[in-house]
Each structure stands twice: as C-alpha cells, then as structure tokens.
mmCIF file of C-alpha atoms and ligand atoms in Angstrom:
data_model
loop_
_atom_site.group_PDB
_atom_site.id
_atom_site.type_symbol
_atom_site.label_atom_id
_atom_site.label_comp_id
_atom_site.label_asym_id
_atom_site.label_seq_id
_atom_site.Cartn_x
_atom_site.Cartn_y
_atom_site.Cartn_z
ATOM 1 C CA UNK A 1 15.756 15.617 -11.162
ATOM 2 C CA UNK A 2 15.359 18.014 -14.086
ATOM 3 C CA UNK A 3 16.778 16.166 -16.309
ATOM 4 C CA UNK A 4 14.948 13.018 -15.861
ATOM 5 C CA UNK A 5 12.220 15.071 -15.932
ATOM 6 C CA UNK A 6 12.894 16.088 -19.363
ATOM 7 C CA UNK A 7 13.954 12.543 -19.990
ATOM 8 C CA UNK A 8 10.541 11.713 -19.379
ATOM 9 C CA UNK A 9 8.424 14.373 -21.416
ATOM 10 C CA UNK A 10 11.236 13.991 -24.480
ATOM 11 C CA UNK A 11 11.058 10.342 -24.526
ATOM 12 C CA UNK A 12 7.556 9.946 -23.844
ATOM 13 C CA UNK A 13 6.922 8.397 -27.609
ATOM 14 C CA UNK A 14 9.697 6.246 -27.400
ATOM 15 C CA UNK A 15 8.469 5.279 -23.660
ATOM 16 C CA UNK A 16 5.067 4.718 -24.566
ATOM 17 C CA UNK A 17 6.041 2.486 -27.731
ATOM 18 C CA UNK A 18 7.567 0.279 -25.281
ATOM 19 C CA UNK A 19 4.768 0.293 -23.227
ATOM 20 C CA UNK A 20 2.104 -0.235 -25.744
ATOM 21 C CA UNK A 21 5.147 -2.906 -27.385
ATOM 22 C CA UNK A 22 4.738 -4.902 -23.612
ATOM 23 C CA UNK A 23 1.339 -4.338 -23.493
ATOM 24 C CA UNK A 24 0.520 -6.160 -26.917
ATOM 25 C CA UNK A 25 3.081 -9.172 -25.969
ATOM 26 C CA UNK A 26 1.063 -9.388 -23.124
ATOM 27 C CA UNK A 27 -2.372 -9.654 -25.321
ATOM 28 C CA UNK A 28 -0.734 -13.017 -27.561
ATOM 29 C CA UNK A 29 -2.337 -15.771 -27.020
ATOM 30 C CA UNK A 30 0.984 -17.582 -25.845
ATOM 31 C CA UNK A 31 2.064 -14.863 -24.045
ATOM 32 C CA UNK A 32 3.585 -16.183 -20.571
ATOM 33 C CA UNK A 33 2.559 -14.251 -17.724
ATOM 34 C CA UNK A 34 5.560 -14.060 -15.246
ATOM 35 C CA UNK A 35 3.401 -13.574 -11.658
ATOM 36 C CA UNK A 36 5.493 -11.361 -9.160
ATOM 37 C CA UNK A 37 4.560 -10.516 -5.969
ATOM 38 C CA UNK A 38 6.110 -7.139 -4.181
ATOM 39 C CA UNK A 39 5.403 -5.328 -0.961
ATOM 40 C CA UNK A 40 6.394 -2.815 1.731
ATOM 41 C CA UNK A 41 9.355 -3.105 4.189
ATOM 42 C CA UNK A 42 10.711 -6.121 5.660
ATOM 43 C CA UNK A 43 7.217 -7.356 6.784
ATOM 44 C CA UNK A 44 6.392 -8.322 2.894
ATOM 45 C CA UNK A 45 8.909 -11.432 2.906
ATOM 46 C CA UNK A 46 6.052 -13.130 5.262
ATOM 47 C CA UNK A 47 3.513 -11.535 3.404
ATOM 48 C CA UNK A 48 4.888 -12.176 -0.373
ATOM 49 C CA UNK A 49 5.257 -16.153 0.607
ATOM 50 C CA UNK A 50 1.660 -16.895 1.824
ATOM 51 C CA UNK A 51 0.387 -14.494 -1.186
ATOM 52 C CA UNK A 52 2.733 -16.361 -3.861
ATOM 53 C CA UNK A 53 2.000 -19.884 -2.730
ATOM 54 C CA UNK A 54 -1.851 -18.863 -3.673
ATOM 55 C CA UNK A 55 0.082 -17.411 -6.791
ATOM 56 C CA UNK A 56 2.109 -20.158 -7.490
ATOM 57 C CA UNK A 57 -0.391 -23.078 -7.517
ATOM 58 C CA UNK A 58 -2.644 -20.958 -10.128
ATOM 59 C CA UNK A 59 -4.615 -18.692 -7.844
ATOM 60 C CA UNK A 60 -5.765 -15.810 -8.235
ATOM 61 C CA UNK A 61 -3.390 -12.360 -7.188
ATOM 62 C CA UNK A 62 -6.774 -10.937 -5.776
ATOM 63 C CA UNK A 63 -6.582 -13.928 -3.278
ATOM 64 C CA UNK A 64 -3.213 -14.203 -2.866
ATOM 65 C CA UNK A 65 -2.966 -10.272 -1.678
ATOM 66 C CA UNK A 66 -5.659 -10.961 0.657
ATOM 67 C CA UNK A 67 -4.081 -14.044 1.547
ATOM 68 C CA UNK A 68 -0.355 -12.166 1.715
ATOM 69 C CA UNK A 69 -1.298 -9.411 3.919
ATOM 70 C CA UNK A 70 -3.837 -11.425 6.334
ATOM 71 C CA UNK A 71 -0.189 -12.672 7.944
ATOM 72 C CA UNK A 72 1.235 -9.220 8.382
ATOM 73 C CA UNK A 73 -2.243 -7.961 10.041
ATOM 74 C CA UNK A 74 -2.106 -11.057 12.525
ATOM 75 C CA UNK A 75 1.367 -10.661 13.376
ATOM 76 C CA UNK A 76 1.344 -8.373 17.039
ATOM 77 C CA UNK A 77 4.615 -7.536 17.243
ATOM 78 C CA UNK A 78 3.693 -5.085 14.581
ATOM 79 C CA UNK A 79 2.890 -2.150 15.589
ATOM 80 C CA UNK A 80 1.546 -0.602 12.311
ATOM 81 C CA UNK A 81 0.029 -3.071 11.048
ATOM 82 C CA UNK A 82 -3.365 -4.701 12.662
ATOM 83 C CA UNK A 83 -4.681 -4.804 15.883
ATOM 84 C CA UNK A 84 -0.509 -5.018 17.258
ATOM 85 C CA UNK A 85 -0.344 -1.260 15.838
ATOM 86 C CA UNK A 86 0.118 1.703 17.957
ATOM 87 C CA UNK A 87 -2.776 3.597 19.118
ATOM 88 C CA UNK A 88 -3.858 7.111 18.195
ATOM 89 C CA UNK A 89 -3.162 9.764 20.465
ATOM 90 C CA UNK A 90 -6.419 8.997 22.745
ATOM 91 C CA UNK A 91 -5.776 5.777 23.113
ATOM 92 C CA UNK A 92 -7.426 3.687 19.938
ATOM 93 C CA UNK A 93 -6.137 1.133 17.330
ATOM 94 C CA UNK A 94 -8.149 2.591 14.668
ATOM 95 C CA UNK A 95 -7.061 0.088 11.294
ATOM 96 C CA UNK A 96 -7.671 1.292 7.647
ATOM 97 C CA UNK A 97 -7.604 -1.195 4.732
ATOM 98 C CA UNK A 98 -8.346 -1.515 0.838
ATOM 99 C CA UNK A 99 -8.288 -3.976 -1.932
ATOM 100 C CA UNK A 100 -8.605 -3.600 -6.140
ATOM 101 C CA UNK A 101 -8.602 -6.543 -8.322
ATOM 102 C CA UNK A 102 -8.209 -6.278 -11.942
ATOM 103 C CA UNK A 103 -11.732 -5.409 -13.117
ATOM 104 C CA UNK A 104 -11.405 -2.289 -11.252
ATOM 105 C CA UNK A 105 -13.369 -3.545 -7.944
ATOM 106 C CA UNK A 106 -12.353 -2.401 -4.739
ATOM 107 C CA UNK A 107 -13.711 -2.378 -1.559
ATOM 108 C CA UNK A 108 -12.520 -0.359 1.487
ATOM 109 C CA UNK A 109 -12.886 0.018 5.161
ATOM 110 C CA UNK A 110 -11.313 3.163 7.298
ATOM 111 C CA UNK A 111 -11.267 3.674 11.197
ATOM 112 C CA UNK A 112 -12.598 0.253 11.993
ATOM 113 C CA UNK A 113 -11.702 -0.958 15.763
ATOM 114 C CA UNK A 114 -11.478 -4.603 16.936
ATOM 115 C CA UNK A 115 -11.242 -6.390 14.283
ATOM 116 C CA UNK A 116 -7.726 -8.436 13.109
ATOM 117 C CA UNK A 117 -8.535 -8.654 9.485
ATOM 118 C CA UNK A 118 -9.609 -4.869 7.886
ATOM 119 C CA UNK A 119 -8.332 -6.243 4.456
ATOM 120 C CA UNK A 120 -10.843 -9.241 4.800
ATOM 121 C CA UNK A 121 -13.868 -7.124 5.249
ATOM 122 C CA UNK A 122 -12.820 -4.725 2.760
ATOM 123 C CA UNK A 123 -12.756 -7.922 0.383
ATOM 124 C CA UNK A 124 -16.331 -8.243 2.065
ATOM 125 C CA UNK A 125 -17.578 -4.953 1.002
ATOM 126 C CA UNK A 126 -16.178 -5.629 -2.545
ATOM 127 C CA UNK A 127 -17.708 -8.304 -2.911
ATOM 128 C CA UNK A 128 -20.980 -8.082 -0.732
ATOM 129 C CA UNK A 129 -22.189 -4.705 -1.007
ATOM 130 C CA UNK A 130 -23.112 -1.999 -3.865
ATOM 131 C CA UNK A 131 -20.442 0.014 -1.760
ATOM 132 C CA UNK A 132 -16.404 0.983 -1.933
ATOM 133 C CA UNK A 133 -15.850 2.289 1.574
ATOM 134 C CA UNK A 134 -17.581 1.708 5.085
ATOM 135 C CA UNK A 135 -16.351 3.444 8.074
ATOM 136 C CA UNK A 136 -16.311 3.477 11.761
ATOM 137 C CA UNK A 137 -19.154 2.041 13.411
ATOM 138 C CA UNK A 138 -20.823 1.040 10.209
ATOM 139 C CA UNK A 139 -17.983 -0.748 8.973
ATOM 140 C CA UNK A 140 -17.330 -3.024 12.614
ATOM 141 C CA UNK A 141 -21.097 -3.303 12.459
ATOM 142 C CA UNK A 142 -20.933 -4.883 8.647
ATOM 143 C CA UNK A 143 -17.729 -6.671 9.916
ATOM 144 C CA UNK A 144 -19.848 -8.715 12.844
ATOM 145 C CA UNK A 145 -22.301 -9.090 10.478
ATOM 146 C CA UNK A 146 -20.445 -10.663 7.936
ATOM 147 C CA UNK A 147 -19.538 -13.034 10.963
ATOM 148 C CA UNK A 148 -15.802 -11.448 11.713
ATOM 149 C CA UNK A 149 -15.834 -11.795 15.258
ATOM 150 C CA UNK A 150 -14.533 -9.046 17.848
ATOM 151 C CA UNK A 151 -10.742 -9.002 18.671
ATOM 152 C CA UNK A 152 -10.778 -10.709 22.565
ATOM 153 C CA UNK A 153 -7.132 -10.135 23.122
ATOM 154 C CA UNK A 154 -5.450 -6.826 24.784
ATOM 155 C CA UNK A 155 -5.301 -3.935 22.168
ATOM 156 C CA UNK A 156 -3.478 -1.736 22.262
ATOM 157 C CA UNK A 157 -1.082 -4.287 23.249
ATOM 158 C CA UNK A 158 1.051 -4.097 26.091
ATOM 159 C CA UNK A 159 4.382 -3.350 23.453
ATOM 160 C CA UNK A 160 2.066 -0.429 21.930
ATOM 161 C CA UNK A 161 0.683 0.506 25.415
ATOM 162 C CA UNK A 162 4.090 0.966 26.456
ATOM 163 C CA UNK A 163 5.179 3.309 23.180
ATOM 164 C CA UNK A 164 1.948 4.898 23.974
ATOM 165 C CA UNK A 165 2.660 5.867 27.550
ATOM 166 C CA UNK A 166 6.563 6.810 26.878
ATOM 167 C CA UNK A 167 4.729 9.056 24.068
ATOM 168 C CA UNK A 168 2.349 10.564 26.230
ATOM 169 C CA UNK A 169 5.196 12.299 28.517
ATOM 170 C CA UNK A 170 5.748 14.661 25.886
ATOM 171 C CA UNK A 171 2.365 14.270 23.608
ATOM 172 C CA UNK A 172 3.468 15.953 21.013
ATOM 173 C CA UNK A 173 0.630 17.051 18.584
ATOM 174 C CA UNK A 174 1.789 16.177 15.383
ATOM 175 C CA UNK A 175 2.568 12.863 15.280
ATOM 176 C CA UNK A 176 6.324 12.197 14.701
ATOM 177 C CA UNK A 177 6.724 11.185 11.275
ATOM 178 C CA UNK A 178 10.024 9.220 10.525
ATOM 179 C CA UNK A 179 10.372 5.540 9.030
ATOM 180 C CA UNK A 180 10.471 3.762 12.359
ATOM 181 C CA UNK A 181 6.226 4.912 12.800
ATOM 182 C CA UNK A 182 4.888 4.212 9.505
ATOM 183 C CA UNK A 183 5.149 0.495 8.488
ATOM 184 C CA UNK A 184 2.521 0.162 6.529
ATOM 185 C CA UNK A 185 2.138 -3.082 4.339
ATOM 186 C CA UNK A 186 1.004 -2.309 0.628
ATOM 187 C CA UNK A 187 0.871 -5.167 -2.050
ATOM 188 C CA UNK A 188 0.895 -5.614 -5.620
ATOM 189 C CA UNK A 189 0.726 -8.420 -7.466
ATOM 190 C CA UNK A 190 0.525 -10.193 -11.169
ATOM 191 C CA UNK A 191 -1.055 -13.509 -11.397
ATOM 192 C CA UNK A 192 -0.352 -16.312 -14.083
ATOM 193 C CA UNK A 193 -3.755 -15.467 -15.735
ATOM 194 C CA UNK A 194 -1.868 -11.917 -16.828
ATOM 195 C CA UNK A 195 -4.478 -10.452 -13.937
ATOM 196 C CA UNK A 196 -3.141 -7.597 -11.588
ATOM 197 C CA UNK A 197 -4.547 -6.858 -7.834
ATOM 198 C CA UNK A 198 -3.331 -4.975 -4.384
ATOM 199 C CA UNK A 199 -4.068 -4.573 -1.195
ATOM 200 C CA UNK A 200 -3.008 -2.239 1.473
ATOM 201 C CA UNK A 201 -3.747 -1.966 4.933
ATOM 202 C CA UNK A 202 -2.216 0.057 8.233
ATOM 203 C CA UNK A 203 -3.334 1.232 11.663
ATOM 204 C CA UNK A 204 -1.954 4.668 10.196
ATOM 205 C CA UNK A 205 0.900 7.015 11.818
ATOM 206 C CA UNK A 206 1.119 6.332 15.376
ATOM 207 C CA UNK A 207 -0.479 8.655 18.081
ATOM 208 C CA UNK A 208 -2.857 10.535 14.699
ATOM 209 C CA UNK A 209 -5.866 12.996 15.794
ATOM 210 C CA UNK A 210 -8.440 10.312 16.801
ATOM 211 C CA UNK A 211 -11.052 10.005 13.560
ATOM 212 C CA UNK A 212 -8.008 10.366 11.237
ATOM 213 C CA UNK A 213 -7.571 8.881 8.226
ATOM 214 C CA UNK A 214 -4.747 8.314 5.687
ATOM 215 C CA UNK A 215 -4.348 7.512 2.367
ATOM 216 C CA UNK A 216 -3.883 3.604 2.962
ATOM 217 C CA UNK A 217 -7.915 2.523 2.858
ATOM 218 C CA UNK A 218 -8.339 5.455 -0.064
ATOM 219 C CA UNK A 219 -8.318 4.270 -3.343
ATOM 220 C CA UNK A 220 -6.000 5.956 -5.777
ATOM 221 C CA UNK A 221 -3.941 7.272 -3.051
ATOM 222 C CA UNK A 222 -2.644 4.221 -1.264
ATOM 223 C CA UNK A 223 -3.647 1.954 -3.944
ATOM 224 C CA UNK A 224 -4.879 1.618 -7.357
ATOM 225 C CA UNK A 225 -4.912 -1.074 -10.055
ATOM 226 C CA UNK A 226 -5.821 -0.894 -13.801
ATOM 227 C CA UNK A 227 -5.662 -4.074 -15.321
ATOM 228 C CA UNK A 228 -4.957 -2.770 -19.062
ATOM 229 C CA UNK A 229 -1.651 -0.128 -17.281
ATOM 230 C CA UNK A 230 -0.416 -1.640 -13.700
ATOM 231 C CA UNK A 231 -0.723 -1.679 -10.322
ATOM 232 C CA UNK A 232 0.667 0.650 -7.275
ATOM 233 C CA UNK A 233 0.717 1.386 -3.988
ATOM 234 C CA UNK A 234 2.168 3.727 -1.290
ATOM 235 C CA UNK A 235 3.201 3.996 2.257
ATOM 236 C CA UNK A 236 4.363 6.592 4.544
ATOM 237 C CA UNK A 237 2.429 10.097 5.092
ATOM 238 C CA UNK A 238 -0.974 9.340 4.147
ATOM 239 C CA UNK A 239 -1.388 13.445 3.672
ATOM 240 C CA UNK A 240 1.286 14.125 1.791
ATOM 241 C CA UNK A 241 0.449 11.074 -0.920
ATOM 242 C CA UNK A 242 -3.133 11.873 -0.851
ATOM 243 C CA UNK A 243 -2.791 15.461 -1.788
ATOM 244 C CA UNK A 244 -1.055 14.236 -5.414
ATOM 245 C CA UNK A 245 -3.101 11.084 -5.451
ATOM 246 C CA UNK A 246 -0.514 9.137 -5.126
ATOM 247 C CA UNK A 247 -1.066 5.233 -6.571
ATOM 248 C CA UNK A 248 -3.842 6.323 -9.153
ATOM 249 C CA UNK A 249 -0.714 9.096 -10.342
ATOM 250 C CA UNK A 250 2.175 6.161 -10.691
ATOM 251 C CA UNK A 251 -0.415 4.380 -12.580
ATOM 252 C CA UNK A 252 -1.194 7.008 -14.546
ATOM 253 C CA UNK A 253 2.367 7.744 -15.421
ATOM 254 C CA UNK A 254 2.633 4.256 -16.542
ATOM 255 C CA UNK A 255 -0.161 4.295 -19.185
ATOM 256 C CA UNK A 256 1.735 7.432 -20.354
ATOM 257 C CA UNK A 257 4.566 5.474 -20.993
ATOM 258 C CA UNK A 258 6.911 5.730 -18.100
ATOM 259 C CA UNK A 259 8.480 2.588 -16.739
ATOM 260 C CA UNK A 260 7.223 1.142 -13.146
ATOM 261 C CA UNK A 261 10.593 2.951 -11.749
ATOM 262 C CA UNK A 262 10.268 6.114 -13.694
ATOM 263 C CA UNK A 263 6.443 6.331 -12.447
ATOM 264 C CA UNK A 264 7.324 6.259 -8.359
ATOM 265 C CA UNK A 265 10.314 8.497 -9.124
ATOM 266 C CA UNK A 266 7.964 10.979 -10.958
ATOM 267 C CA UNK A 267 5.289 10.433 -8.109
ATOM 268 C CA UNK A 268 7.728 11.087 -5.984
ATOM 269 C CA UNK A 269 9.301 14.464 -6.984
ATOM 270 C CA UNK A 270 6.039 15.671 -7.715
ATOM 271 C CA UNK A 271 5.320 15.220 -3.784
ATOM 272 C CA UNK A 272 8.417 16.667 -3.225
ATOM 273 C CA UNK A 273 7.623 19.859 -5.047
ATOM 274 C CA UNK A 274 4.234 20.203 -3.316
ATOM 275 C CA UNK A 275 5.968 19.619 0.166
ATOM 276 C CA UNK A 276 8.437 22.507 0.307
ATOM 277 C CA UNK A 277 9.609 20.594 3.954
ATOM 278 C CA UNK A 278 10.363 16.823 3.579
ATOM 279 C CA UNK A 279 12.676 16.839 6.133
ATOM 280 C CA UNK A 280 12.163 13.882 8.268
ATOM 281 C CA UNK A 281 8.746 12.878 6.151
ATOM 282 C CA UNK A 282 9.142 9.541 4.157
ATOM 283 C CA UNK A 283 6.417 8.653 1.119
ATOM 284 C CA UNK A 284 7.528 5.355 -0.790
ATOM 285 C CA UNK A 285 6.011 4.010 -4.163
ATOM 286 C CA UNK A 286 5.937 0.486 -5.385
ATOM 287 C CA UNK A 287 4.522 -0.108 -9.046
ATOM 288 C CA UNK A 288 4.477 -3.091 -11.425
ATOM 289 C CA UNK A 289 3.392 -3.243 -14.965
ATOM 290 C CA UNK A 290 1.557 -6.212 -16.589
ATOM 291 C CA UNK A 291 4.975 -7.378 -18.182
ATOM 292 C CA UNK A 292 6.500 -7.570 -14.437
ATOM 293 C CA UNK A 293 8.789 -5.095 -14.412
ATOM 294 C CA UNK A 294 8.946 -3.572 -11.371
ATOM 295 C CA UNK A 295 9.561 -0.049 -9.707
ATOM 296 C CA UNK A 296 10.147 1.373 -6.282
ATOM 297 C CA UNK A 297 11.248 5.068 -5.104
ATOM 298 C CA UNK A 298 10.843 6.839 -1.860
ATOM 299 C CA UNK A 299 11.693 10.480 -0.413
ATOM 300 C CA UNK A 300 14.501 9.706 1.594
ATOM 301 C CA UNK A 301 16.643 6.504 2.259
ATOM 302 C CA UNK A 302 14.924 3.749 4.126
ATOM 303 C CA UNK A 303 12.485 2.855 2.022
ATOM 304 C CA UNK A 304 12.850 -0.983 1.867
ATOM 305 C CA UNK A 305 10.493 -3.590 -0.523
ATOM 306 C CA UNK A 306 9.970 -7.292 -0.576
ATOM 307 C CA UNK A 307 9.487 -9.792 -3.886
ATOM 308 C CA UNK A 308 9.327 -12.683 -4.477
ATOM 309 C CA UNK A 309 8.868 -14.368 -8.292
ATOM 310 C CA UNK A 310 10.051 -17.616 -9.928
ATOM 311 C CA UNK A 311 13.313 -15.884 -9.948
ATOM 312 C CA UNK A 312 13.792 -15.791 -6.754
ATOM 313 C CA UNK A 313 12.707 -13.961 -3.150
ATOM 314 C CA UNK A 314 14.345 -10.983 -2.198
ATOM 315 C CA UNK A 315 14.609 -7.270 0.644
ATOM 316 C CA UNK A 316 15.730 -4.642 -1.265
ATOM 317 C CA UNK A 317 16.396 -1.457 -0.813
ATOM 318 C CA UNK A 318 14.634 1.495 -2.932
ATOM 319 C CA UNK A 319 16.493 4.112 -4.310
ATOM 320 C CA UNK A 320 15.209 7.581 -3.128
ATOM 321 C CA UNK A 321 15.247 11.147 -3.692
ATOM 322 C CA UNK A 322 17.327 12.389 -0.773
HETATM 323 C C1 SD4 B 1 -0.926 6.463 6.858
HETATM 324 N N1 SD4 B 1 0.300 5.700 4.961
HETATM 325 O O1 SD4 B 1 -1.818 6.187 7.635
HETATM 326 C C2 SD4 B 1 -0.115 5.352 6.290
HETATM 327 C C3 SD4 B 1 1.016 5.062 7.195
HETATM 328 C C4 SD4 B 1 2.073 4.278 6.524
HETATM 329 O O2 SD4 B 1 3.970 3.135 6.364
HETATM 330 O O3 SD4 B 1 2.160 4.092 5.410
HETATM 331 N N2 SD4 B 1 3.004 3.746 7.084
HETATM 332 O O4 SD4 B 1 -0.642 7.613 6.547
#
C-alpha cells in the first residue's frame, strides 16, 4: 500500500502527462470515442445491455444509464435495488437514486416510497426543476406529479417480508453490513459523442434507522461525473464512502493524473485509513476515464463489476484491499 502510494505522488508528472496525453487525443477532431458501459455486481450484465443498446445505436450515455438501471430497479427479486429491496428496520422500502450527465447536471431523489423508478424522477428533477435533490414526501409528491404513478403491487415483497421477519427475531441495531445486503447498482458510462454520465440508485443497507440515507442519491459520494476528467461511482457503506467523498475523490484523483484503477485503489485505502475496523464492511469503486480505460477496487474480496463495450461483455471480479 505504501509503496503504491509513493508510486502515485512520485509519478504524478509522468501520470498526469498521460492523462493530459489521453485527454488531448480525445479533443482531435477524428478522435474515436470507444463507448463502454460498466456497473455494480452481477445485476449490471442486465443493466449494461439495455444501457449499451441506447449506446450502441448513437444515444446518448445519459439515456442509456437511465435506460440501464430502469431494468435492475424493476427487477423484484432484488432486494436492494427498487421497490423488491429489503425494508428498513420499521418496516419501509425507502429507495435513494441520482443521475450526472456530462455538463455537470444532476438531479437526485433520497427516501422516496412507492415508486419503481427513483432514477427516472431524479432524471425529472434534473431536468424539470431549478433543484438537485428532493426528498421524502416532497419528492413522491413531485414524482405523482410528474405523472409516475404509485407502486400497486406488495412492497416489501413477500421474499423481503420474509428476510424482514427472520431479521426481526434478533433486530439487531446496526444493520449487518456484509456483501450479501448491499447490492447496490451504480453506472458509468462513455458515449460515442466522447460524453460521460452515471447513475446510481439503491433501497440502501437493509433493516437502516428509518429516515436514513446513504451515499447512493448524494452526489460526489455515490456518484460524480466531470466530463473534461471521468466518471465514478460507489457501492457498499454509504457512511463510510460519504465521510471521504467517495466518487467526487476517484474523480479527483484522476484529473491528478492517476489511472481509473489507481483512483478506486487510492479511494479506497484512504477509507481504509479513516475506518480503523473494516472487518466485515465492503466499499467498492468503479471509475472510467474519457479514453475508456477502466478501474475497479473494493475493501475486501467480493466486489464484482459488469461491462460491456464493442470488445465484448463481461463479470469480473475487482481486485481489493484485503
Ligand atoms: C447505501 N451504498 O445505502 C448503499 C448500499 C449499497 O451496495 O451500496 N449497496 O449505503
């Protein structure tokens, strides 16, 4: 760890040539944009194939994220994801969602109940309102507004019910917090126009204080995009990546000069130092730069990532800390 560390301050001229070398290729006028689509977990390969078929016939990656993670919030077999997700500990599917395109809009919603898309009326709040985030009340009022129409199905579903009732035996107050509870889908992607966007969206760590929030729906902490740098995003514990700013840190690694990789491995240690006990906690990064290249780290093993690009579609699993 040290010594990448001082890999990364000594070489930080050499890095940020390269960067600044990528960054200019990507500013010619014939430069070829190679779009790439990547997400969390095994849920992205659903995700990454509705978002790059919006990708590959010339749309936009602000659509296509929207588009990508739409599936994973409609799929209720999920239970961290969307109205499927498991409740918090009184009871509630309480979803949190945000989205950043590459002019550095974003919209967000947080604790919003009843509603299957969060990600599409955070898009709404982008796009409709002189606002970023909407919450609670205000934000399911806005969505049924908008004309989103209240969830009629069972939530918390009877799969989630169940967890929920085999959790309540014991009702632990602090939620547990390994990989199995915190699915969260986050989503980067680079569009043929050379254009960057993500989206993220969760219904947070399973059986949370009711009212809680995680980084997911915050921007710079589960997300962040800079067109002129790269995009990230995060999943895991929402604390522990919004006490270093997690997404808006990777990202600002990269315009340093570190690589996608060396970003979320940075991002990563620095959680680790600020979190003297990991054990059993899992944070994962995923970054890409405008050039495409890619980067993924997480705490512990586990940590698995989806892509998909002209080179292929692909699970992989990220290389971690522990
Ligand atoms: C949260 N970060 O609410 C989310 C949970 C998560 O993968 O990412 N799960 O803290």
């Amino acid at each position: 760890m040290t010594s990448r560390r001082h890999f990364i301050r000594t070489s930080s001229l050499g890095a940020l040539g390269l960067a600044l070398n990528q960054q200019s290729l990507a500013d010619e006028p014939d430069y070829k944009f190679k779009p790439i689509v990547l997400s969390t977990w095994r849920h992205g390969l659903a995700a990454n194939q509705a978002a790059w078929n919006i990708i590959n016939s010339g749309g936009t990656a602000l659509d296509a994220v929207e588009a990508g993670v739409s599936v994973t919030e409609s799929d209720l077999t999920n239970m961290s994801v969307g109205l499927g997700g498991r409740p918090d500990r009184d009871g509630f599917v309480t979803l949190d969602a945000c989205i950043m395109d590459h002019l550095s809009r974003c919209g967000s919603v947080a604790f919003l109940q009843h509603i299957e898309h969060p990600i599409q009326v955070a898009r709404k709040v982008m796009d409709q309102t002189p606002h970023v985030m909407l919450v609670g009340e205000g934000a399911y009022q806005f969505a049924l507004e908008s004309g989103f129409k209240r969830f009629v199905g069972e939530v918390p579903t009877a799969k989630a019910k169940a967890a929920y009732d085999e959790w309540l035996k014991k009702g632990e107050y602090q939620p547990p917090a390994n990989v199995e509870n915190h699915d969260t889908i986050g989503m980067v992607a680079l569009d043929s126009h050379g254009n960057l966007s993500g989206a993220c969206t969760t219904s947070g760590l399973g059986y949370k204080m009711h009212g809680r929030v995680g980084d997911s729906p915050i921007i710079g902490a589960g997300l962040f995009v800079d067109n002129e740098v790269g995009a990230a995003t995060a999943t895991g514990v929402g604390e522990m990546v919004i006490r270093i700013a997690g997404a808006h840190t990777v990202v600002e690694l990269m315009r340093h000069g570190a690589s996608p990789q060396q970003a979320c491995e940075e991002a990563i240690d620095r959680i680790i130092k600020k979190h003297p006990d990991v054990a059993d906690k899992q944070v994962g990064f995923l970054a890409i730069n405008r050039a495409g290249h890619t980067g993924a780290f997480g705490i512990r093993k586990g940590f698995q990532y989806a892509q998909q690009a002209e080179t292929g579609v692909g699970l992989y699993d990220a290389t971690s800390r522990l």
